[in-house]
Amino acid sequence: MAKKSAKMKKSKAPKEKPHTPPAKEKASKQGAETEELLSSEVVYQGKLFRVLHDRLIEPGGKKSERDVIRHNGSVVILAIDKSKSKKDPWIVMERQYRHAAKQYLWELPAGKLDAGEEPLVGAQRELEEETGYRAKKWKPLVEYYGSPGFLGESMKVFQAEGLIAGDAHPEEDEEIEFRLVKLSEIVKMIEKGAIKDGKTLCSVLLYARKLEKKRKK
């Protein structure tokens, strides 16, 4: 009996459940985690944006210092003409020189918002200023951040239809060439690498996907 009892397995102690720190537990209950901003200093103020040096505690509890570009936000307009074809509509495209990219780029019409300006109002203004077009029907397509690692600029994309042609009146520092291009041609340009502008890639491909899904229904 002594030998038999010596070979008996010892019962294992129950495993402890991983402990969730109170702060994270509280955050998870609230459904969101937020940072704690310790200080924020404007290190550059320009016409279009400002650069801040922020000290903060991130949601996970890590102390951090970040240089962030703050911006009023921008609007992008996917202006669509379905008068000739609903399956392959024409899109208003612009070509202009971009100093930061050191090249001409094909893009959708877009522009910055004024402080406190409603995004839809800004989109309507930008489309008419840059191309002369107005639109009867407007709806949001998508919102995204182009480079959220350091750029706080949100870009709101609007889909505009029922186009009415007019006279463009761009700003003095803008030299913009615009034209109507078939959606299928823009997609081909994207596939060939001829379009490098992020807002145009995102907006056109999303719209093309939505249009294709609509056809299949």
Coordinates of C-alpha atoms in Angstrom, one line a residue:
M1 CA 0.0 0.0 0.0
A2 CA 2.9 2.4 0.8
K3 CA 4.5 1.9 -2.7
K4 CA 1.1 2.3 -4.4
S5 CA 0.3 5.6 -2.7
A6 CA 3.8 6.9 -3.5
K7 CA 3.1 6.5 -7.2
M8 CA -0.2 8.4 -7.0
K9 CA -0.3 11.6 -9.1
K10 CA -0.4 14.9 -7.2
S11 CA -3.5 17.0 -7.9
K12 CA -2.6 20.1 -9.9
A13 CA -3.5 23.5 -8.5
P14 CA -6.2 25.3 -10.5
K15 CA -4.7 27.8 -13.0
E16 CA -5.2 31.4 -12.2
K17 CA -7.1 33.5 -14.7
P18 CA -5.0 36.3 -16.3
H19 CA -5.5 39.5 -14.4
T20 CA -6.7 42.5 -16.3
P21 CA -5.4 45.8 -15.0
P22 CA -8.2 48.0 -13.7
A23 CA -7.6 50.7 -16.3
K24 CA -7.8 48.3 -19.3
E25 CA -10.8 46.5 -17.7
K26 CA -12.6 49.9 -17.3
A27 CA -11.7 50.9 -20.9
S28 CA -12.9 47.6 -22.3
K29 CA -16.2 48.0 -20.5
Q30 CA -16.6 51.5 -22.0
G31 CA -15.9 50.0 -25.5
A32 CA -13.0 52.4 -26.3
E33 CA -9.6 53.4 -25.1
T34 CA -8.3 56.9 -25.1
E35 CA -5.0 58.6 -24.7
E36 CA -4.0 61.1 -22.0
L37 CA -2.4 64.2 -23.5
L38 CA 0.2 65.6 -21.2
S39 CA 1.3 68.6 -23.2
S40 CA 1.0 70.0 -26.8
E41 CA 3.3 72.6 -28.3
V42 CA 3.0 74.3 -31.7
V43 CA 6.4 74.2 -33.3
Y44 CA 5.3 75.4 -36.7
Q45 CA 2.3 77.4 -37.9
G46 CA 1.8 77.6 -41.7
K47 CA -1.0 78.7 -44.0
L48 CA -2.3 75.2 -44.6
F49 CA -1.4 73.3 -41.4
R50 CA 0.4 73.4 -38.1
V51 CA 2.9 71.0 -36.5
L52 CA 2.6 70.1 -32.9
H53 CA 5.0 68.3 -30.5
D54 CA 2.8 66.2 -28.2
R55 CA 3.7 64.4 -25.0
L56 CA 1.1 61.7 -24.1
I57 CA 0.3 58.5 -22.4
E58 CA -1.1 56.1 -25.0
P59 CA -4.1 53.9 -24.3
G60 CA -1.9 50.9 -23.5
G61 CA -0.1 53.0 -20.8
K62 CA 3.1 53.8 -22.7
K63 CA 4.5 57.3 -22.5
S64 CA 5.2 58.7 -25.9
E65 CA 6.3 61.9 -27.8
R66 CA 4.9 62.6 -31.2
D67 CA 5.3 65.3 -33.9
V68 CA 1.9 65.6 -35.6
I69 CA 0.6 67.7 -38.5
R70 CA -2.8 69.1 -37.6
H71 CA -5.1 70.2 -40.5
N72 CA -8.7 71.3 -40.8
G73 CA -9.4 68.3 -43.0
S74 CA -10.0 67.9 -46.7
V75 CA -12.8 66.8 -49.1
V76 CA -12.5 64.7 -52.2
I77 CA -15.1 64.7 -55.0
L78 CA -15.9 61.7 -57.2
A79 CA -17.9 63.6 -59.8
I80 CA -19.8 61.1 -62.0
D81 CA -21.5 61.7 -65.4
K82 CA -23.9 58.8 -66.2
S83 CA -25.6 60.5 -69.2
K84 CA -23.7 58.5 -71.8
S85 CA -23.4 55.2 -69.9
K86 CA -24.5 53.9 -66.5
K87 CA -22.4 50.8 -66.8
D88 CA -19.2 52.7 -67.5
P89 CA -19.7 56.3 -66.4
W90 CA -17.4 59.2 -67.0
I91 CA -15.4 60.6 -64.0
V92 CA -14.1 64.2 -63.6
M93 CA -10.3 63.9 -63.4
E94 CA -7.6 66.6 -62.9
R95 CA -3.9 66.7 -63.8
Q96 CA -1.7 69.1 -62.0
Y97 CA 1.9 69.5 -60.9
R98 CA 2.6 68.5 -57.3
H99 CA 5.9 69.9 -55.9
A100 CA 6.0 67.4 -53.0
A101 CA 5.9 64.5 -55.4
K102 CA 8.0 66.4 -58.0
Q103 CA 5.7 65.3 -60.9
Y104 CA 2.4 65.8 -62.5
L105 CA -0.4 63.6 -61.0
W106 CA -3.8 62.5 -62.2
E107 CA -6.3 63.1 -59.3
L108 CA -9.9 63.6 -58.3
P109 CA -10.9 67.2 -57.5
A110 CA -10.2 67.9 -53.8
G111 CA -9.3 70.7 -51.4
K112 CA -8.9 71.8 -47.8
L113 CA -11.8 72.8 -45.6
D114 CA -11.9 76.2 -44.0
A115 CA -12.1 76.3 -40.2
G116 CA -15.6 75.2 -39.1
E117 CA -16.8 74.6 -42.6
E118 CA -19.2 71.8 -43.2
P119 CA -17.6 69.0 -45.4
L120 CA -20.5 68.9 -47.9
V121 CA -20.4 72.7 -48.4
G122 CA -16.6 72.5 -48.8
A123 CA -16.9 69.7 -51.4
Q124 CA -19.5 71.7 -53.4
R125 CA -17.3 74.8 -53.3
E126 CA -14.1 72.9 -54.4
L127 CA -15.8 71.1 -57.3
E128 CA -17.1 74.4 -58.7
E129 CA -13.9 76.3 -58.1
E130 CA -11.6 73.8 -59.7
T131 CA -13.8 72.5 -62.6
G132 CA -16.9 74.7 -62.9
Y133 CA -19.2 71.7 -62.4
R134 CA -22.1 71.7 -59.9
A135 CA -24.0 68.6 -59.0
K136 CA -27.7 67.9 -58.3
K137 CA -27.1 64.8 -56.1
W138 CA -24.5 64.4 -53.3
K139 CA -23.7 61.5 -50.9
P140 CA -20.8 60.5 -48.8
L141 CA -18.6 57.6 -50.1
V142 CA -15.9 57.1 -47.6
E143 CA -13.7 58.8 -45.0
Y144 CA -10.0 57.9 -44.4
Y145 CA -6.6 59.1 -43.1
G146 CA -3.9 59.2 -45.7
S147 CA -0.9 58.8 -43.3
P148 CA -2.1 58.6 -39.7
G149 CA 1.4 58.0 -38.3
F150 CA 2.1 61.7 -38.3
L151 CA -0.7 63.4 -40.3
G152 CA -4.0 64.2 -38.6
E153 CA -5.8 65.1 -41.9
S154 CA -9.1 63.4 -42.4
M155 CA -10.2 63.1 -46.0
K156 CA -14.0 62.9 -46.7
V157 CA -14.9 61.6 -50.1
F158 CA -18.3 62.6 -51.6
Q159 CA -20.0 61.1 -54.6
A160 CA -21.5 63.7 -56.9
E161 CA -24.0 63.0 -59.7
G162 CA -26.2 65.0 -62.1
L163 CA -23.4 67.3 -63.2
I164 CA -24.1 70.8 -64.6
A165 CA -21.2 72.4 -66.5
G166 CA -20.0 75.9 -65.7
D167 CA -16.9 78.1 -65.6
A168 CA -14.0 77.1 -63.3
H169 CA -12.3 79.7 -61.1
P170 CA -9.3 78.1 -59.4
E171 CA -7.1 79.9 -56.9
E172 CA -4.2 82.0 -58.2
D173 CA -1.6 79.3 -57.3
E174 CA -3.5 76.5 -59.0
E175 CA -2.9 75.4 -62.6
I176 CA -5.4 72.6 -63.2
E177 CA -6.2 70.7 -66.3
F178 CA -9.4 68.6 -66.1
R179 CA -11.3 66.3 -68.3
L180 CA -13.9 63.5 -68.2
V181 CA -12.5 60.0 -68.3
K182 CA -14.3 56.7 -68.4
L183 CA -14.3 54.7 -65.2
S184 CA -12.9 51.7 -67.1
E185 CA -10.0 53.8 -68.4
I186 CA -9.2 55.1 -65.0
V187 CA -9.1 51.5 -63.6
K188 CA -6.7 50.6 -66.5
M189 CA -4.5 53.5 -65.6
I190 CA -4.4 52.4 -62.0
E191 CA -3.5 48.8 -63.0
K192 CA -0.6 50.2 -65.1
G193 CA 0.7 52.4 -62.3
A194 CA -0.2 55.6 -64.1
I195 CA -2.2 56.9 -61.1
K196 CA -0.2 57.4 -57.9
D197 CA -2.5 59.7 -55.9
G198 CA -3.9 57.9 -52.8
K199 CA -7.3 59.6 -52.6
T200 CA -7.9 58.7 -56.3
L201 CA -6.9 55.1 -55.9
C202 CA -9.1 54.7 -52.8
S203 CA -12.1 56.4 -54.1
V204 CA -12.2 55.1 -57.7
L205 CA -11.5 51.4 -56.7
L206 CA -14.2 51.5 -54.0
Y207 CA -16.7 53.0 -56.3
A208 CA -15.9 50.5 -59.1
R209 CA -16.3 47.7 -56.6
K210 CA -19.7 49.0 -55.4
L211 CA -20.9 49.4 -59.0
E212 CA -19.8 45.9 -59.9
K213 CA -21.7 44.4 -56.9
K214 CA -24.8 46.4 -57.8
R215 CA -24.7 44.9 -61.4
K216 CA -24.5 41.4 -60.0
K217 CA -27.7 41.8 -57.9

